[in-house]
Structures are given as structure tokens and as C-alpha cells.
């Protein structure tokens, strides 16, 4: 995914890749109506809650300056914010939860939300909500890479963190 990033709202190949991997793992993903994001319910025992896990999948309009084999192959676009990592982690978690559900060891339902267009306004969370992504959800968890934490450490916080998106319009007039 790092080598083939897609900008906000254009995550069509990324969504297909996610859906394919989840399907190969025996799960039943569904694409968002525009085809640029994915929802996937993993059904455990029916008496439990619906918990959502969310990962962002879009890339940024930045040039990848790393000289590594997995460097972005798309000019002026790269995963500079770790969304490819978020997506990869959630794919792995989804595969593990699918195995637990098969063995009857998952209490309730887990909804995987692979959200498009996190980096722009209006953001892809609106598409997720319109597609029913938050229906019946009692809690939602997300993750984010934090370069300020040492490797091997996990930081937790209730509520928003590192969230910021603004549209700014500047109009200049004069001679």
C-alpha cells in the first residue's frame, strides 16, 4: 500500500485491495457506495455489543523522498501520515477477529471501518455514516502512529487526538 497511495476521495484501488484481503480471510466486506472505503462486520455471539474499529486509508499530496524499495510509485502522493500502517494493522486485527468469531470466542459484533478522505473537508466520515457505518455501534476505537512515543510503547486517550482539518479561503482585493 505504501508504494501505491491514493489521495482523499480517490482510494478506489486501496478499497478493492482491502475488500479482497478480507474476503480471502473468509469475511464479508462491503464497499462504500462510492467504492472508496470499506465496511466489514465480524459477527460473534449475538448477545454482545457492536464495537467499531476505524482506520483511515487516504494518502497525502506530498512527494515521497525516501530512497527505499517500497517508496511511493505515484508522483507527488505518499503515505506520510501512516495511514497505510493503520490500514495494515486493522486488516490483521480483522483477520484475527474473524478466526475468533469462527471459534465462537467473539462476544458481539465488530465493525471494521476503513474510512476514505480523512485528510479533506468534507471528510469521508460522512460517507461512512450515510452508509450505516455507525448504526448500532456503542463504542468506536481508532489508532494513530505517534512518532513521539518510543517503539514498543502504546499511548491511550479518551476523546479526540491529533484531529484537525480546516478549509481556509483568503480573498485579497486592492490596486
Short mmCIF file of C-alpha atoms in Angstrom, two decimals:
data_model
loop_
_atom_site.label_atom_id
_atom_site.label_comp_id
_atom_site.label_asym_id
_atom_site.label_seq_id
_atom_site.Cartn_x
_atom_site.Cartn_y
_atom_site.Cartn_z
CA UNK A 1 0.00 0.00 0.00
CA UNK A 2 2.83 2.39 0.71
CA UNK A 3 4.07 2.09 -2.87
CA UNK A 4 0.60 2.74 -4.35
CA UNK A 5 -1.01 5.58 -2.37
CA UNK A 6 -4.27 7.28 -3.33
CA UNK A 7 -5.41 10.77 -2.40
CA UNK A 8 -8.51 11.53 -0.33
CA UNK A 9 -11.68 10.54 -2.13
CA UNK A 10 -9.75 8.52 -4.73
CA UNK A 11 -9.00 5.39 -2.66
CA UNK A 12 -10.67 3.00 -5.13
CA UNK A 13 -7.78 0.56 -5.66
CA UNK A 14 -6.99 0.66 -1.94
CA UNK A 15 -10.61 -0.22 -1.09
CA UNK A 16 -10.59 -3.10 -3.58
CA UNK A 17 -7.34 -4.40 -2.06
CA UNK A 18 -8.80 -4.22 1.46
CA UNK A 19 -12.02 -5.95 0.40
CA UNK A 20 -10.06 -8.68 -1.42
CA UNK A 21 -7.86 -9.40 1.61
CA UNK A 22 -10.85 -9.53 3.96
CA UNK A 23 -12.71 -11.82 1.56
CA UNK A 24 -9.70 -14.15 1.33
CA UNK A 25 -9.78 -14.28 5.14
CA UNK A 26 -13.38 -15.55 4.98
CA UNK A 27 -15.05 -12.26 5.89
CA UNK A 28 -17.82 -10.37 4.06
CA UNK A 29 -16.70 -6.79 3.39
CA UNK A 30 -18.78 -4.26 1.51
CA UNK A 31 -17.58 -1.22 -0.35
CA UNK A 32 -18.98 2.18 0.49
CA UNK A 33 -21.39 3.46 -2.20
CA UNK A 34 -18.65 5.46 -3.97
CA UNK A 35 -16.32 2.44 -3.83
CA UNK A 36 -13.53 4.25 -1.99
CA UNK A 37 -13.95 2.79 1.51
CA UNK A 38 -14.90 -0.48 3.18
CA UNK A 39 -17.17 -1.69 5.98
CA UNK A 40 -16.93 -5.22 7.31
CA UNK A 41 -18.94 -6.76 10.14
CA UNK A 42 -17.45 -9.69 12.00
CA UNK A 43 -20.30 -11.47 13.75
CA UNK A 44 -19.65 -13.15 17.05
CA UNK A 45 -22.21 -14.20 19.63
CA UNK A 46 -25.43 -12.23 19.02
CA UNK A 47 -25.92 -11.12 22.63
CA UNK A 48 -22.94 -8.77 22.70
CA UNK A 49 -22.49 -5.13 21.66
CA UNK A 50 -21.43 -3.69 18.29
CA UNK A 51 -17.93 -2.25 18.61
CA UNK A 52 -16.35 -0.40 15.67
CA UNK A 53 -12.67 -0.17 14.78
CA UNK A 54 -11.68 2.59 12.37
CA UNK A 55 -8.65 3.10 10.15
CA UNK A 56 -8.04 5.88 7.65
CA UNK A 57 -6.84 4.84 4.20
CA UNK A 58 -6.01 8.01 2.24
CA UNK A 59 -2.61 9.44 1.37
CA UNK A 60 -1.30 12.99 1.27
CA UNK A 61 -0.33 15.22 -1.68
CA UNK A 62 3.37 15.07 -0.79
CA UNK A 63 6.43 13.70 -2.57
CA UNK A 64 7.93 10.56 -1.04
CA UNK A 65 11.59 11.45 -0.63
CA UNK A 66 12.70 8.14 0.91
CA UNK A 67 15.14 6.04 -1.11
CA UNK A 68 13.72 2.61 -0.21
CA UNK A 69 12.26 -0.27 -2.26
CA UNK A 70 8.71 0.39 -1.02
CA UNK A 71 8.83 4.10 -1.93
CA UNK A 72 5.68 5.62 -3.45
CA UNK A 73 5.36 4.99 -7.18
CA UNK A 74 2.80 7.81 -7.53
CA UNK A 75 4.36 11.19 -8.25
CA UNK A 76 3.52 13.77 -5.59
CA UNK A 77 1.48 11.36 -3.42
CA UNK A 78 2.62 9.37 -0.39
CA UNK A 79 1.55 7.87 2.90
CA UNK A 80 3.43 10.41 5.03
CA UNK A 81 0.99 10.15 7.94
CA UNK A 82 0.97 6.38 8.45
CA UNK A 83 -2.48 5.60 7.07
CA UNK A 84 -1.02 2.60 5.24
CA UNK A 85 0.17 1.34 8.63
CA UNK A 86 -3.26 1.94 10.19
CA UNK A 87 -4.92 0.01 7.37
CA UNK A 88 -2.45 -2.87 7.53
CA UNK A 89 -2.84 -3.21 11.29
CA UNK A 90 -6.62 -3.24 11.01
CA UNK A 91 -6.53 -5.85 8.26
CA UNK A 92 -4.52 -8.08 10.60
CA UNK A 93 -6.85 -7.40 13.53
CA UNK A 94 -9.85 -8.17 11.32
CA UNK A 95 -8.33 -11.48 10.24
CA UNK A 96 -7.66 -12.43 13.87
CA UNK A 97 -11.17 -11.41 14.98
CA UNK A 98 -12.60 -13.46 12.10
CA UNK A 99 -10.83 -16.55 13.45
CA UNK A 100 -12.12 -15.85 16.96
CA UNK A 101 -15.67 -15.50 15.61
CA UNK A 102 -15.37 -18.83 13.78
CA UNK A 103 -14.45 -20.50 17.08
CA UNK A 104 -17.32 -18.81 18.92
CA UNK A 105 -14.93 -16.71 21.01
CA UNK A 106 -16.09 -13.26 19.89
CA UNK A 107 -18.77 -11.68 22.05
CA UNK A 108 -20.91 -9.43 19.88
CA UNK A 109 -20.07 -7.87 16.55
CA UNK A 110 -17.03 -5.90 15.47
CA UNK A 111 -17.43 -3.50 12.57
CA UNK A 112 -14.27 -2.64 10.68
CA UNK A 113 -14.45 0.84 9.15
CA UNK A 114 -11.84 1.66 6.53
CA UNK A 115 -12.56 5.37 6.14
CA UNK A 116 -11.67 7.30 2.99
CA UNK A 117 -10.92 11.00 2.74
CA UNK A 118 -9.77 11.69 6.28
CA UNK A 119 -7.43 14.46 5.14
CA UNK A 120 -10.01 16.75 3.46
CA UNK A 121 -13.27 18.54 4.20
CA UNK A 122 -15.93 17.40 3.91
CA UNK A 123 -14.29 14.22 5.12
CA UNK A 124 -15.11 10.60 4.37
CA UNK A 125 -16.64 10.04 7.80
CA UNK A 126 -19.86 11.45 6.33
CA UNK A 127 -19.82 8.72 3.67
CA UNK A 128 -19.32 6.10 6.37
CA UNK A 129 -22.23 7.45 8.43
CA UNK A 130 -24.53 7.67 5.37
CA UNK A 131 -23.70 4.03 4.53
CA UNK A 132 -24.78 2.91 8.03
CA UNK A 133 -21.27 2.51 9.37
CA UNK A 134 -22.23 3.74 12.83
CA UNK A 135 -25.64 2.04 13.04
CA UNK A 136 -25.96 0.17 16.36
CA UNK A 137 -22.36 0.99 17.33
CA UNK A 138 -21.93 1.51 21.09
CA UNK A 139 -18.20 2.31 21.02
CA UNK A 140 -15.62 3.10 18.36
CA UNK A 141 -11.85 2.85 18.58
CA UNK A 142 -9.18 4.15 16.22
CA UNK A 143 -5.42 4.17 16.18
CA UNK A 144 -2.75 6.55 15.03
CA UNK A 145 1.00 6.34 14.77
CA UNK A 146 2.77 8.72 17.13
CA UNK A 147 6.42 9.42 16.36
CA UNK A 148 6.74 11.00 19.82
CA UNK A 149 6.31 7.62 21.53
CA UNK A 150 9.25 5.22 21.69
CA UNK A 151 8.96 1.98 19.71
CA UNK A 152 7.12 -0.61 21.76
CA UNK A 153 5.01 1.92 23.66
CA UNK A 154 1.27 2.45 23.30
CA UNK A 155 -0.48 5.69 24.25
CA UNK A 156 -4.20 5.82 25.04
CA UNK A 157 -6.62 8.70 25.22
CA UNK A 158 -10.37 9.10 25.58
CA UNK A 159 -11.78 11.56 23.05
CA UNK A 160 -10.19 13.19 20.00
CA UNK A 161 -6.46 13.40 19.49
CA UNK A 162 -4.38 14.78 16.61
CA UNK A 163 -7.61 15.77 14.87
CA UNK A 164 -7.52 18.91 12.78
CA UNK A 165 -8.90 19.81 9.38
CA UNK A 166 -9.57 23.29 8.13
CA UNK A 167 -10.56 24.97 4.93
CA UNK A 168 -9.18 28.47 4.63
CA UNK A 169 -10.24 30.93 1.97
CA UNK A 170 -8.24 34.14 1.56
CA UNK A 171 -9.55 36.91 -0.70
CA UNK A 172 -7.28 39.84 -1.40
CA UNK A 173 -8.57 42.96 -3.04
CA UNK A 174 -6.92 46.22 -3.88
CA UNK A 175 -4.94 48.00 -6.55
#
